[in-house]
């Protein structure tokens, strides 16, 4: 009986070995195959570490690694972001948003920072928390820049310039620290005074500025309408002046030429020329003169030149 049991036990053990070992081997092979394959998507990169040596893997698709020896850490390379001055529920965080300007006024300014991973190896191993470092750098640069502008610029006219200056400072700091993160953009989401009274005052200032711009635009429009008309009148005046100038010059030149001609004749025959000029002058003057000669003996007034009696008669008859 014992011999039969021993034979049965030995037979069962052989059957178990024949069945169990292939199953275990199959499971081991399956585990190794699963652990040796990994996939990188389009918006990802990976870092493959082999005995502590990190190698970036940038190509998307299916990749292989040595199981239990090589480790894969995937990194999201899409544009990501975080807020400064408010939380995800859009609730204000004054510890981050409250700042002081160059003219010693307080303002609440909210920002949104966009970034992406530029170097997966440095993002994983150059620092423990690169996003926290980026946020600290951003807050430091923001407070420095806001502190160099007056409150009017922060709330109204200087937002674009402030954003540009802050972005340049953050990029310079990231290049200095080299933590594998690239700044994409930083924008001011909102800026307002900490109290309602101050807010209303700045709204009034903004309204006045808009009124100023409207007045300037209206003045420019009026100028553009009237300026061509004024220029046309000025051109007409200049043309008339030029014409009068030319006329006067021509008249003066004619008189000079006449004088020179008379003077030339006068040099040749002074006496004759003087007499001729005298006679010509008398011809112009005498026809319009009336000479009255008072006769002392007969007391008769004589009118020279004698006017025809027919003219007087005609006028009296009328």
GROMACS .gro file of C-alpha atoms in nm:
model
  318
    1UNK     CA    1   0.000   0.000   0.000
    2UNK     CA    2   0.280   0.234   0.083
    3UNK     CA    3   0.448   0.152  -0.247
    4UNK     CA    4   0.130   0.249  -0.434
    5UNK     CA    5   0.104   0.579  -0.247
    6UNK     CA    6   0.466   0.664  -0.316
    7UNK     CA    7   0.425   0.593  -0.682
    8UNK     CA    8   0.109   0.810  -0.693
    9UNK     CA    9   0.284   1.094  -0.515
   10UNK     CA   10   0.580   1.077  -0.751
   11UNK     CA   11   0.349   1.072  -1.052
   12UNK     CA   12   0.153   1.373  -0.926
   13UNK     CA   13   0.473   1.564  -0.862
   14UNK     CA   14   0.590   1.502  -1.218
   15UNK     CA   15   0.254   1.618  -1.355
   16UNK     CA   16   0.270   1.935  -1.145
   17UNK     CA   17   0.621   2.008  -1.268
   18UNK     CA   18   0.521   1.956  -1.626
   19UNK     CA   19   0.220   2.190  -1.597
   20UNK     CA   20   0.331   2.450  -1.343
   21UNK     CA   21   0.676   2.526  -1.477
   22UNK     CA   22   0.556   2.619  -1.827
   23UNK     CA   23   0.285   2.839  -1.674
   24UNK     CA   24   0.536   3.016  -1.450
   25UNK     CA   25   0.775   3.055  -1.742
   26UNK     CA   26   0.495   3.195  -1.956
   27UNK     CA   27   0.396   3.441  -1.684
   28UNK     CA   28   0.757   3.547  -1.643
   29UNK     CA   29   0.796   3.603  -2.016
   30UNK     CA   30   0.470   3.796  -2.025
   31UNK     CA   31   0.582   4.013  -1.733
   32UNK     CA   32   0.916   4.082  -1.898
   33UNK     CA   33   0.754   4.168  -2.230
   34UNK     CA   34   0.505   4.405  -2.069
   35UNK     CA   35   0.776   4.568  -1.860
   36UNK     CA   36   1.003   4.616  -2.162
   37UNK     CA   37   0.759   4.812  -2.383
   38UNK     CA   38   0.642   5.170  -2.336
   39UNK     CA   39   0.465   5.425  -2.553
   40UNK     CA   40   0.525   5.798  -2.591
   41UNK     CA   41   0.237   6.012  -2.715
   42UNK     CA   42   0.262   6.316  -2.942
   43UNK     CA   43   0.250   6.566  -2.655
   44UNK     CA   44   0.498   6.379  -2.437
   45UNK     CA   45   0.867   6.319  -2.401
   46UNK     CA   46   1.039   6.061  -2.180
   47UNK     CA   47   1.356   6.025  -1.979
   48UNK     CA   48   1.514   5.679  -1.979
   49UNK     CA   49   1.744   5.610  -1.683
   50UNK     CA   50   2.000   5.329  -1.690
   51UNK     CA   51   2.193   5.283  -1.364
   52UNK     CA   52   2.128   5.649  -1.282
   53UNK     CA   53   2.225   5.784  -1.625
   54UNK     CA   54   1.938   5.985  -1.780
   55UNK     CA   55   1.875   5.987  -2.155
   56UNK     CA   56   1.595   6.190  -2.320
   57UNK     CA   57   1.356   6.012  -2.555
   58UNK     CA   58   1.181   6.264  -2.779
   59UNK     CA   59   1.032   6.047  -3.055
   60UNK     CA   60   0.670   5.949  -3.011
   61UNK     CA   61   0.556   5.591  -3.062
   62UNK     CA   62   0.648   5.248  -2.927
   63UNK     CA   63   0.983   5.201  -2.750
   64UNK     CA   64   1.167   4.922  -2.571
   65UNK     CA   65   1.368   4.913  -2.249
   66UNK     CA   66   1.552   4.659  -2.041
   67UNK     CA   67   1.314   4.537  -1.769
   68UNK     CA   68   1.405   4.616  -1.405
   69UNK     CA   69   1.725   4.788  -1.520
   70UNK     CA   70   1.596   5.083  -1.719
   71UNK     CA   71   1.326   5.316  -1.583
   72UNK     CA   72   1.103   5.549  -1.786
   73UNK     CA   73   0.969   5.885  -1.664
   74UNK     CA   74   0.724   6.057  -1.897
   75UNK     CA   75   0.700   6.437  -1.914
   76UNK     CA   76   0.413   6.647  -2.047
   77UNK     CA   77   0.551   6.895  -2.305
   78UNK     CA   78   0.228   7.084  -2.378
   79UNK     CA   79   0.178   7.445  -2.270
   80UNK     CA   80   0.065   7.454  -1.909
   81UNK     CA   81  -0.007   7.740  -1.672
   82UNK     CA   82  -0.080   7.863  -1.324
   83UNK     CA   83  -0.233   8.174  -1.174
   84UNK     CA   84  -0.084   8.433  -0.941
   85UNK     CA   85  -0.324   8.636  -0.728
   86UNK     CA   86  -0.626   8.407  -0.754
   87UNK     CA   87  -0.705   8.035  -0.728
   88UNK     CA   88  -0.878   7.790  -0.961
   89UNK     CA   89  -1.215   7.900  -0.826
   90UNK     CA   90  -1.137   8.260  -0.930
   91UNK     CA   91  -1.114   8.365  -0.566
   92UNK     CA   92  -0.872   8.645  -0.490
   93UNK     CA   93  -0.552   8.568  -0.300
   94UNK     CA   94  -0.433   8.900  -0.160
   95UNK     CA   95  -0.113   8.746  -0.027
   96UNK     CA   96  -0.005   8.715  -0.391
   97UNK     CA   97  -0.199   8.998  -0.559
   98UNK     CA   98  -0.154   9.292  -0.319
   99UNK     CA   99   0.144   9.505  -0.425
  100UNK     CA  100   0.280   9.857  -0.379
  101UNK     CA  101   0.360  10.094  -0.665
  102UNK     CA  102   0.638  10.351  -0.705
  103UNK     CA  103   0.409  10.632  -0.581
  104UNK     CA  104   0.325  10.432  -0.264
  105UNK     CA  105  -0.023  10.315  -0.364
  106UNK     CA  106  -0.159   9.964  -0.312
  107UNK     CA  107  -0.305   9.765  -0.600
  108UNK     CA  108  -0.435   9.413  -0.653
  109UNK     CA  109  -0.289   9.264  -0.971
  110UNK     CA  110  -0.365   8.912  -1.098
  111UNK     CA  111  -0.143   8.729  -1.346
  112UNK     CA  112  -0.154   8.407  -1.546
  113UNK     CA  113   0.174   8.237  -1.635
  114UNK     CA  114   0.209   7.995  -1.927
  115UNK     CA  115   0.509   7.763  -1.954
  116UNK     CA  116   0.625   7.434  -2.105
  117UNK     CA  117   0.900   7.180  -2.046
  118UNK     CA  118   1.196   7.256  -2.272
  119UNK     CA  119   1.442   6.998  -2.133
  120UNK     CA  120   1.285   6.687  -1.972
  121UNK     CA  121   1.610   6.572  -1.809
  122UNK     CA  122   1.672   6.906  -1.637
  123UNK     CA  123   1.304   6.942  -1.548
  124UNK     CA  124   1.320   6.608  -1.364
  125UNK     CA  125   1.667   6.617  -1.209
  126UNK     CA  126   1.802   6.977  -1.206
  127UNK     CA  127   1.562   7.073  -0.927
  128UNK     CA  128   1.307   6.910  -0.704
  129UNK     CA  129   1.008   7.133  -0.791
  130UNK     CA  130   1.077   7.338  -1.107
  131UNK     CA  131   0.723   7.476  -1.132
  132UNK     CA  132   0.743   7.610  -0.776
  133UNK     CA  133   1.077   7.770  -0.862
  134UNK     CA  134   0.920   7.931  -1.171
  135UNK     CA  135   0.633   8.067  -0.962
  136UNK     CA  136   0.871   8.214  -0.705
  137UNK     CA  137   1.080   8.374  -0.981
  138UNK     CA  138   0.763   8.514  -1.142
  139UNK     CA  139   0.635   8.663  -0.815
  140UNK     CA  140   0.972   8.823  -0.744
  141UNK     CA  141   0.994   8.979  -1.091
  142UNK     CA  142   0.631   9.093  -1.078
  143UNK     CA  143   0.676   9.278  -0.747
  144UNK     CA  144   1.000   9.436  -0.866
  145UNK     CA  145   0.846   9.566  -1.188
  146UNK     CA  146   0.516   9.678  -1.032
  147UNK     CA  147   0.717   9.868  -0.770
  148UNK     CA  148   0.889  10.069  -1.044
  149UNK     CA  149   0.564  10.199  -1.204
  150UNK     CA  150   0.308  10.443  -1.070
  151UNK     CA  151  -0.044  10.332  -0.988
  152UNK     CA  152  -0.196  10.500  -1.296
  153UNK     CA  153   0.027  10.298  -1.530
  154UNK     CA  154  -0.050   9.972  -1.349
  155UNK     CA  155  -0.426  10.025  -1.364
  156UNK     CA  156  -0.467  10.187  -1.705
  157UNK     CA  157  -0.206  10.274  -1.966
  158UNK     CA  158   0.105  10.074  -1.882
  159UNK     CA  159  -0.018   9.714  -1.872
  160UNK     CA  160   0.138   9.601  -2.201
  161UNK     CA  161   0.474   9.753  -2.115
  162UNK     CA  162   0.467   9.600  -1.765
  163UNK     CA  163   0.390   9.254  -1.906
  164UNK     CA  164   0.679   9.283  -2.151
  165UNK     CA  165   0.929   9.391  -1.885
  166UNK     CA  166   0.819   9.114  -1.645
  167UNK     CA  167   0.851   8.852  -1.920
  168UNK     CA  168   1.206   8.963  -2.004
  169UNK     CA  169   1.308   8.945  -1.637
  170UNK     CA  170   1.161   8.597  -1.588
  171UNK     CA  171   1.330   8.463  -1.902
  172UNK     CA  172   1.663   8.601  -1.783
  173UNK     CA  173   1.621   8.433  -1.443
  174UNK     CA  174   1.521   8.100  -1.600
  175UNK     CA  175   1.828   8.109  -1.824
  176UNK     CA  176   2.038   8.170  -1.514
  177UNK     CA  177   1.891   7.880  -1.315
  178UNK     CA  178   1.855   7.643  -1.616
  179UNK     CA  179   1.583   7.418  -1.470
  180UNK     CA  180   1.445   7.290  -1.802
  181UNK     CA  181   1.133   7.512  -1.809
  182UNK     CA  182   1.056   7.771  -2.076
  183UNK     CA  183   0.827   8.070  -2.019
  184UNK     CA  184   0.568   8.102  -2.297
  185UNK     CA  185   0.378   8.411  -2.180
  186UNK     CA  186   0.262   8.609  -1.878
  187UNK     CA  187  -0.048   8.827  -1.886
  188UNK     CA  188  -0.224   9.063  -1.647
  189UNK     CA  189  -0.571   8.922  -1.589
  190UNK     CA  190  -0.697   9.207  -1.372
  191UNK     CA  191  -0.570   9.511  -1.182
  192UNK     CA  192  -0.771   9.721  -0.941
  193UNK     CA  193  -0.732   9.928  -0.624
  194UNK     CA  194  -0.790   9.747  -0.294
  195UNK     CA  195  -1.086   9.969  -0.192
  196UNK     CA  196  -1.411  10.062  -0.364
  197UNK     CA  197  -1.355  10.438  -0.319
  198UNK     CA  198  -1.019  10.431  -0.488
  199UNK     CA  199  -1.162  10.210  -0.762
  200UNK     CA  200  -1.436  10.464  -0.836
  201UNK     CA  201  -1.177  10.743  -0.845
  202UNK     CA  202  -0.969  10.555  -1.101
  203UNK     CA  203  -1.279  10.482  -1.305
  204UNK     CA  204  -1.346  10.856  -1.311
  205UNK     CA  205  -0.988  10.915  -1.422
  206UNK     CA  206  -1.028  10.660  -1.699
  207UNK     CA  207  -1.355  10.823  -1.809
  208UNK     CA  208  -1.182  11.161  -1.819
  209UNK     CA  209  -0.902  11.014  -2.029
  210UNK     CA  210  -1.153  10.871  -2.272
  211UNK     CA  211  -1.319  11.214  -2.290
  212UNK     CA  212  -0.981  11.367  -2.358
  213UNK     CA  213  -0.919  11.122  -2.640
  214UNK     CA  214  -1.264  11.200  -2.785
  215UNK     CA  215  -1.195  11.574  -2.775
  216UNK     CA  216  -0.857  11.525  -2.939
  217UNK     CA  217  -1.013  11.312  -3.213
  218UNK     CA  218  -1.284  11.573  -3.275
  219UNK     CA  219  -1.023  11.849  -3.287
  220UNK     CA  220  -0.815  11.650  -3.534
  221UNK     CA  221  -1.124  11.588  -3.745
  222UNK     CA  222  -1.206  11.962  -3.748
  223UNK     CA  223  -0.845  12.043  -3.835
  224UNK     CA  224  -0.845  11.792  -4.120
  225UNK     CA  225  -1.166  11.945  -4.254
  226UNK     CA  226  -1.053  12.309  -4.230
  227UNK     CA  227  -0.688  12.270  -4.317
  228UNK     CA  228  -0.737  12.199  -4.692
  229UNK     CA  229  -0.970  12.500  -4.721
  230UNK     CA  230  -0.719  12.725  -4.544
  231UNK     CA  231  -0.436  12.592  -4.758
  232UNK     CA  232  -0.640  12.660  -5.072
  233UNK     CA  233  -0.706  13.019  -4.959
  234UNK     CA  234  -0.339  13.064  -4.876
  235UNK     CA  235  -0.242  12.935  -5.219
  236UNK     CA  236  -0.491  13.175  -5.381
  237UNK     CA  237  -0.351  13.470  -5.184
  238UNK     CA  238   0.002  13.373  -5.281
  239UNK     CA  239  -0.096  13.343  -5.647
  240UNK     CA  240  -0.266  13.685  -5.639
  241UNK     CA  241   0.038  13.834  -5.470
  242UNK     CA  242   0.268  13.682  -5.728
  243UNK     CA  243   0.047  13.818  -6.007
  244UNK     CA  244   0.043  14.167  -5.849
  245UNK     CA  245   0.416  14.146  -5.801
  246UNK     CA  246   0.472  14.059  -6.167
  247UNK     CA  247   0.237  14.339  -6.276
  248UNK     CA  248   0.416  14.595  -6.060
  249UNK     CA  249   0.753  14.476  -6.185
  250UNK     CA  250   0.639  14.496  -6.546
  251UNK     CA  251   0.497  14.844  -6.491
  252UNK     CA  252   0.817  14.956  -6.320
  253UNK     CA  253   1.026  14.809  -6.599
  254UNK     CA  254   0.808  14.993  -6.856
  255UNK     CA  255   0.844  15.321  -6.671
  256UNK     CA  256   1.218  15.271  -6.642
  257UNK     CA  257   1.241  15.196  -7.015
  258UNK     CA  258   1.032  15.506  -7.096
  259UNK     CA  259   1.243  15.720  -6.867
  260UNK     CA  260   1.562  15.587  -7.020
  261UNK     CA  261   1.431  15.659  -7.369
  262UNK     CA  262   1.330  16.015  -7.275
  263UNK     CA  263   1.657  16.066  -7.094
  264UNK     CA  264   1.847  15.951  -7.402
  265UNK     CA  265   1.662  16.205  -7.612
  266UNK     CA  266   1.713  16.469  -7.345
  267UNK     CA  267   2.089  16.415  -7.353
  268UNK     CA  268   2.090  16.466  -7.728
  269UNK     CA  269   1.868  16.783  -7.735
  270UNK     CA  270   1.797  16.914  -7.384
  271UNK     CA  271   1.612  17.229  -7.490
  272UNK     CA  272   1.390  17.069  -7.749
  273UNK     CA  273   1.314  16.783  -7.516
  274UNK     CA  274   1.216  17.014  -7.231
  275UNK     CA  275   0.987  17.211  -7.459
  276UNK     CA  276   0.826  16.896  -7.594
  277UNK     CA  277   0.772  16.764  -7.244
  278UNK     CA  278   0.624  17.100  -7.140
  279UNK     CA  279   0.386  17.103  -7.435
  280UNK     CA  280   0.281  16.744  -7.371
  281UNK     CA  281   0.215  16.828  -7.008
  282UNK     CA  282   0.009  17.129  -7.105
  283UNK     CA  283  -0.189  16.918  -7.348
  284UNK     CA  284  -0.285  16.696  -7.060
  285UNK     CA  285  -0.352  16.975  -6.810
  286UNK     CA  286  -0.512  17.262  -7.005
  287UNK     CA  287  -0.823  17.086  -7.137
  288UNK     CA  288  -0.947  17.042  -6.783
  289UNK     CA  289  -0.873  17.402  -6.670
  290UNK     CA  290  -1.115  17.693  -6.658
  291UNK     CA  291  -0.968  18.044  -6.645
  292UNK     CA  292  -1.177  18.340  -6.533
  293UNK     CA  293  -1.053  18.686  -6.630
  294UNK     CA  294  -1.211  18.969  -6.437
  295UNK     CA  295  -1.224  19.282  -6.650
  296UNK     CA  296  -1.180  19.593  -6.430
  297UNK     CA  297  -1.314  19.852  -6.677
  298UNK     CA  298  -1.636  19.691  -6.795
  299UNK     CA  299  -1.676  19.459  -6.496
  300UNK     CA  300  -1.733  19.169  -6.729
  301UNK     CA  301  -1.617  18.824  -6.632
  302UNK     CA  302  -1.465  18.631  -6.914
  303UNK     CA  303  -1.446  18.250  -6.898
  304UNK     CA  304  -1.156  18.093  -7.079
  305UNK     CA  305  -1.177  17.877  -7.267
  306UNK     CA  306  -1.507  18.011  -7.389
  307UNK     CA  307  -1.787  17.763  -7.353
  308UNK     CA  308  -2.045  17.744  -7.632
  309UNK     CA  309  -2.368  17.917  -7.551
  310UNK     CA  310  -2.561  17.642  -7.713
  311UNK     CA  311  -2.463  17.400  -7.438
  312UNK     CA  312  -2.590  17.642  -7.171
  313UNK     CA  313  -2.910  17.704  -7.360
  314UNK     CA  314  -2.970  17.334  -7.400
  315UNK     CA  315  -2.918  17.268  -7.030
  316UNK     CA  316  -3.147  17.556  -6.928
  317UNK     CA  317  -3.419  17.441  -7.160
  318UNK     CA  318  -3.405  17.100  -7.004
   0.00000   0.00000   0.00000
